[in-house]
Amino acid sequence: MQGWTRVCALADLLPGESRVAWDGDTPILVVNLDGALYAVEDRCTHEDFELSAGSVDAVEGSVECVLHGARFDLRSGHALCGPAYVPVTSFPVQVVDGDVWTRDDR
């Protein structure tokens, strides 16, 4: 799939789990929220720290940065609370032949 980066097999990304894939220099966090897949840049916009080190709240659909507690909506990338006010970039995700794919389409 030209232009897309393979993340993992869908069977390896169960509900509540996440994986990080690299599209060039861009780390992309892919999360399975009850069967729906979402992808955001794996960098907090407040301190440029890996969001993948934080916890995912499946009910809220958010990820929390472990440094200062900023939370981001995994569906849209919007910052949900300070100290982050700038959203993270969200990316498309698709499943093809049992594999999860994403891409940096900026």
mmCIF file with all atom_site columns, C-alpha atoms in Angstrom:
data_model
loop_
_atom_site.group_PDB
_atom_site.id
_atom_site.type_symbol
_atom_site.label_atom_id
_atom_site.label_alt_id
_atom_site.label_comp_id
_atom_site.label_asym_id
_atom_site.label_entity_id
_atom_site.label_seq_id
_atom_site.pdbx_PDB_ins_code
_atom_site.Cartn_x
_atom_site.Cartn_y
_atom_site.Cartn_z
_atom_site.occupancy
_atom_site.B_iso_or_equiv
_atom_site.pdbx_formal_charge
_atom_site.auth_seq_id
_atom_site.auth_comp_id
_atom_site.auth_asym_id
_atom_site.auth_atom_id
_atom_site.pdbx_PDB_model_num
ATOM 1   C CA . MET A 1 1   ? 0.000   0.000  0.000  1.00 0.00 ? 1   MET A CA 1
ATOM 2   C CA . GLN A 1 2   ? 1.911   2.941  -1.291 1.00 0.00 ? 2   GLN A CA 1
ATOM 3   C CA . GLY A 1 3   ? 2.097   5.877  1.114  1.00 0.00 ? 3   GLY A CA 1
ATOM 4   C CA . TRP A 1 4   ? 0.757   3.874  4.063  1.00 0.00 ? 4   TRP A CA 1
ATOM 5   C CA . THR A 1 5   ? 2.700   2.471  7.027  1.00 0.00 ? 5   THR A CA 1
ATOM 6   C CA . ARG A 1 6   ? 1.849   -0.944 8.436  1.00 0.00 ? 6   ARG A CA 1
ATOM 7   C CA . VAL A 1 7   ? 1.217   -0.805 12.170 1.00 0.00 ? 7   VAL A CA 1
ATOM 8   C CA . CYS A 1 8   ? 0.526   -4.450 13.053 1.00 0.00 ? 8   CYS A CA 1
ATOM 9   C CA . ALA A 1 9   ? -1.941  -7.259 12.480 1.00 0.00 ? 9   ALA A CA 1
ATOM 10  C CA . LEU A 1 10  ? -5.430  -6.353 13.660 1.00 0.00 ? 10  LEU A CA 1
ATOM 11  C CA . ALA A 1 11  ? -5.354  -9.471 15.867 1.00 0.00 ? 11  ALA A CA 1
ATOM 12  C CA . ASP A 1 12  ? -2.385  -7.901 17.721 1.00 0.00 ? 12  ASP A CA 1
ATOM 13  C CA . LEU A 1 13  ? -4.290  -4.703 18.549 1.00 0.00 ? 13  LEU A CA 1
ATOM 14  C CA . LEU A 1 14  ? -7.113  -5.727 20.852 1.00 0.00 ? 14  LEU A CA 1
ATOM 15  C CA . PRO A 1 15  ? -9.630  -3.258 22.366 1.00 0.00 ? 15  PRO A CA 1
ATOM 16  C CA . GLY A 1 16  ? -7.858  -1.040 24.874 1.00 0.00 ? 16  GLY A CA 1
ATOM 17  C CA . GLU A 1 17  ? -4.435  -1.673 23.347 1.00 0.00 ? 17  GLU A CA 1
ATOM 18  C CA . SER A 1 18  ? -2.187  0.654  21.380 1.00 0.00 ? 18  SER A CA 1
ATOM 19  C CA . ARG A 1 19  ? 0.844   0.493  19.107 1.00 0.00 ? 19  ARG A CA 1
ATOM 20  C CA . VAL A 1 20  ? 3.314   3.062  17.794 1.00 0.00 ? 20  VAL A CA 1
ATOM 21  C CA . ALA A 1 21  ? 4.335   3.096  14.149 1.00 0.00 ? 21  ALA A CA 1
ATOM 22  C CA . TRP A 1 22  ? 6.826   5.396  12.457 1.00 0.00 ? 22  TRP A CA 1
ATOM 23  C CA . ASP A 1 23  ? 5.973   7.107  9.188  1.00 0.00 ? 23  ASP A CA 1
ATOM 24  C CA . GLY A 1 24  ? 9.328   8.613  8.286  1.00 0.00 ? 24  GLY A CA 1
ATOM 25  C CA . ASP A 1 25  ? 10.217  10.854 11.233 1.00 0.00 ? 25  ASP A CA 1
ATOM 26  C CA . THR A 1 26  ? 6.647   10.907 12.584 1.00 0.00 ? 26  THR A CA 1
ATOM 27  C CA . PRO A 1 27  ? 5.699   8.628  15.476 1.00 0.00 ? 27  PRO A CA 1
ATOM 28  C CA . ILE A 1 28  ? 2.026   7.679  15.223 1.00 0.00 ? 28  ILE A CA 1
ATOM 29  C CA . LEU A 1 29  ? 0.073   6.259  18.158 1.00 0.00 ? 29  LEU A CA 1
ATOM 30  C CA . VAL A 1 30  ? -2.708  3.899  17.032 1.00 0.00 ? 30  VAL A CA 1
ATOM 31  C CA . VAL A 1 31  ? -5.328  2.940  19.627 1.00 0.00 ? 31  VAL A CA 1
ATOM 32  C CA . ASN A 1 32  ? -8.178  0.426  19.526 1.00 0.00 ? 32  ASN A CA 1
ATOM 33  C CA . LEU A 1 33  ? -11.208 1.864  21.353 1.00 0.00 ? 33  LEU A CA 1
ATOM 34  C CA . ASP A 1 34  ? -13.782 -0.940 21.486 1.00 0.00 ? 34  ASP A CA 1
ATOM 35  C CA . GLY A 1 35  ? -13.055 -1.953 17.897 1.00 0.00 ? 35  GLY A CA 1
ATOM 36  C CA . ALA A 1 36  ? -12.729 1.564  16.451 1.00 0.00 ? 36  ALA A CA 1
ATOM 37  C CA . LEU A 1 37  ? -9.162  2.501  15.505 1.00 0.00 ? 37  LEU A CA 1
ATOM 38  C CA . TYR A 1 38  ? -7.759  5.999  15.939 1.00 0.00 ? 38  TYR A CA 1
ATOM 39  C CA . ALA A 1 39  ? -4.320  7.467  15.240 1.00 0.00 ? 39  ALA A CA 1
ATOM 40  C CA . VAL A 1 40  ? -2.671  10.611 16.579 1.00 0.00 ? 40  VAL A CA 1
ATOM 41  C CA . GLU A 1 41  ? 0.864   11.911 16.554 1.00 0.00 ? 41  GLU A CA 1
ATOM 42  C CA . ASP A 1 42  ? 2.735   10.378 19.489 1.00 0.00 ? 42  ASP A CA 1
ATOM 43  C CA . ARG A 1 43  ? 3.906   13.760 20.805 1.00 0.00 ? 43  ARG A CA 1
ATOM 44  C CA . CYS A 1 44  ? 2.281   15.908 23.451 1.00 0.00 ? 44  CYS A CA 1
ATOM 45  C CA . THR A 1 45  ? 1.909   19.447 22.108 1.00 0.00 ? 45  THR A CA 1
ATOM 46  C CA . HIS A 1 46  ? 2.778   20.886 25.510 1.00 0.00 ? 46  HIS A CA 1
ATOM 47  C CA . GLU A 1 47  ? 6.203   19.304 26.142 1.00 0.00 ? 47  GLU A CA 1
ATOM 48  C CA . ASP A 1 48  ? 6.918   17.132 23.074 1.00 0.00 ? 48  ASP A CA 1
ATOM 49  C CA . PHE A 1 49  ? 6.768   13.909 25.130 1.00 0.00 ? 49  PHE A CA 1
ATOM 50  C CA . GLU A 1 50  ? 5.490   10.501 23.951 1.00 0.00 ? 50  GLU A CA 1
ATOM 51  C CA . LEU A 1 51  ? 1.757   10.145 24.524 1.00 0.00 ? 51  LEU A CA 1
ATOM 52  C CA . SER A 1 52  ? 2.204   6.377  24.233 1.00 0.00 ? 52  SER A CA 1
ATOM 53  C CA . ALA A 1 53  ? 3.864   6.444  27.663 1.00 0.00 ? 53  ALA A CA 1
ATOM 54  C CA . GLY A 1 54  ? 0.575   7.651  29.155 1.00 0.00 ? 54  GLY A CA 1
ATOM 55  C CA . SER A 1 55  ? -2.707  5.963  29.875 1.00 0.00 ? 55  SER A CA 1
ATOM 56  C CA . VAL A 1 56  ? -5.692  5.564  27.586 1.00 0.00 ? 56  VAL A CA 1
ATOM 57  C CA . ASP A 1 57  ? -9.187  6.205  28.965 1.00 0.00 ? 57  ASP A CA 1
ATOM 58  C CA . ALA A 1 58  ? -11.436 4.040  26.779 1.00 0.00 ? 58  ALA A CA 1
ATOM 59  C CA . VAL A 1 59  ? -14.631 5.558  28.195 1.00 0.00 ? 59  VAL A CA 1
ATOM 60  C CA . GLU A 1 60  ? -13.570 9.142  27.484 1.00 0.00 ? 60  GLU A CA 1
ATOM 61  C CA . GLY A 1 61  ? -11.655 8.140  24.343 1.00 0.00 ? 61  GLY A CA 1
ATOM 62  C CA . SER A 1 62  ? -8.570  10.023 25.443 1.00 0.00 ? 62  SER A CA 1
ATOM 63  C CA . VAL A 1 63  ? -4.881  9.627  26.134 1.00 0.00 ? 63  VAL A CA 1
ATOM 64  C CA . GLU A 1 64  ? -3.096  11.385 28.991 1.00 0.00 ? 64  GLU A CA 1
ATOM 65  C CA . CYS A 1 65  ? 0.480   12.636 28.866 1.00 0.00 ? 65  CYS A CA 1
ATOM 66  C CA . VAL A 1 66  ? 2.428   11.351 31.866 1.00 0.00 ? 66  VAL A CA 1
ATOM 67  C CA . LEU A 1 67  ? 4.523   14.534 32.228 1.00 0.00 ? 67  LEU A CA 1
ATOM 68  C CA . HIS A 1 68  ? 1.902   17.103 33.187 1.00 0.00 ? 68  HIS A CA 1
ATOM 69  C CA . GLY A 1 69  ? -1.495  15.439 32.776 1.00 0.00 ? 69  GLY A CA 1
ATOM 70  C CA . ALA A 1 70  ? -2.586  16.984 29.479 1.00 0.00 ? 70  ALA A CA 1
ATOM 71  C CA . ARG A 1 71  ? -5.307  14.878 27.836 1.00 0.00 ? 71  ARG A CA 1
ATOM 72  C CA . PHE A 1 72  ? -6.181  14.573 24.160 1.00 0.00 ? 72  PHE A CA 1
ATOM 73  C CA . ASP A 1 73  ? -9.267  13.218 22.416 1.00 0.00 ? 73  ASP A CA 1
ATOM 74  C CA . LEU A 1 74  ? -8.144  10.234 20.344 1.00 0.00 ? 74  LEU A CA 1
ATOM 75  C CA . ARG A 1 75  ? -10.981 10.700 17.833 1.00 0.00 ? 75  ARG A CA 1
ATOM 76  C CA . SER A 1 76  ? -10.172 14.300 16.935 1.00 0.00 ? 76  SER A CA 1
ATOM 77  C CA . GLY A 1 77  ? -6.804  15.149 18.489 1.00 0.00 ? 77  GLY A CA 1
ATOM 78  C CA . HIS A 1 78  ? -8.307  18.063 20.446 1.00 0.00 ? 78  HIS A CA 1
ATOM 79  C CA . ALA A 1 79  ? -6.666  19.049 23.718 1.00 0.00 ? 79  ALA A CA 1
ATOM 80  C CA . LEU A 1 80  ? -9.117  18.333 26.534 1.00 0.00 ? 80  LEU A CA 1
ATOM 81  C CA . CYS A 1 81  ? -7.331  20.170 29.351 1.00 0.00 ? 81  CYS A CA 1
ATOM 82  C CA . GLY A 1 82  ? -4.289  22.230 30.141 1.00 0.00 ? 82  GLY A CA 1
ATOM 83  C CA . PRO A 1 83  ? -1.447  22.543 30.160 1.00 0.00 ? 83  PRO A CA 1
ATOM 84  C CA . ALA A 1 84  ? -1.871  21.591 26.480 1.00 0.00 ? 84  ALA A CA 1
ATOM 85  C CA . TYR A 1 85  ? -4.055  23.868 24.367 1.00 0.00 ? 85  TYR A CA 1
ATOM 86  C CA . VAL A 1 86  ? -2.903  22.899 20.878 1.00 0.00 ? 86  VAL A CA 1
ATOM 87  C CA . PRO A 1 87  ? -4.412  19.695 19.425 1.00 0.00 ? 87  PRO A CA 1
ATOM 88  C CA . VAL A 1 88  ? -2.300  16.755 18.341 1.00 0.00 ? 88  VAL A CA 1
ATOM 89  C CA . THR A 1 89  ? -2.436  15.803 14.686 1.00 0.00 ? 89  THR A CA 1
ATOM 90  C CA . SER A 1 90  ? -4.784  12.936 13.890 1.00 0.00 ? 90  SER A CA 1
ATOM 91  C CA . PHE A 1 91  ? -4.186  10.520 11.025 1.00 0.00 ? 91  PHE A CA 1
ATOM 92  C CA . PRO A 1 92  ? -6.271  8.101  8.959  1.00 0.00 ? 92  PRO A CA 1
ATOM 93  C CA . VAL A 1 93  ? -6.330  4.422  9.881  1.00 0.00 ? 93  VAL A CA 1
ATOM 94  C CA . GLN A 1 94  ? -7.546  1.517  7.796  1.00 0.00 ? 94  GLN A CA 1
ATOM 95  C CA . VAL A 1 95  ? -7.587  -2.257 7.990  1.00 0.00 ? 95  VAL A CA 1
ATOM 96  C CA . VAL A 1 96  ? -6.651  -4.151 4.833  1.00 0.00 ? 96  VAL A CA 1
ATOM 97  C CA . ASP A 1 97  ? -6.392  -7.939 4.689  1.00 0.00 ? 97  ASP A CA 1
ATOM 98  C CA . GLY A 1 98  ? -6.186  -8.171 8.479  1.00 0.00 ? 98  GLY A CA 1
ATOM 99  C CA . ASP A 1 99  ? -3.440  -5.565 8.879  1.00 0.00 ? 99  ASP A CA 1
ATOM 100 C CA . VAL A 1 100 ? -3.721  -2.086 10.417 1.00 0.00 ? 100 VAL A CA 1
ATOM 101 C CA . TRP A 1 101 ? -2.291  0.773  8.351  1.00 0.00 ? 101 TRP A CA 1
ATOM 102 C CA . THR A 1 102 ? -1.855  4.505  8.938  1.00 0.00 ? 102 THR A CA 1
ATOM 103 C CA . ARG A 1 103 ? -0.166  7.416  7.193  1.00 0.00 ? 103 ARG A CA 1
ATOM 104 C CA . ASP A 1 104 ? 1.052   10.923 7.797  1.00 0.00 ? 104 ASP A CA 1
ATOM 105 C CA . ASP A 1 105 ? -1.097  12.725 5.255  1.00 0.00 ? 105 ASP A CA 1
ATOM 106 C CA . ARG A 1 106 ? -0.010  16.278 6.047  1.00 0.00 ? 106 ARG A CA 1
#
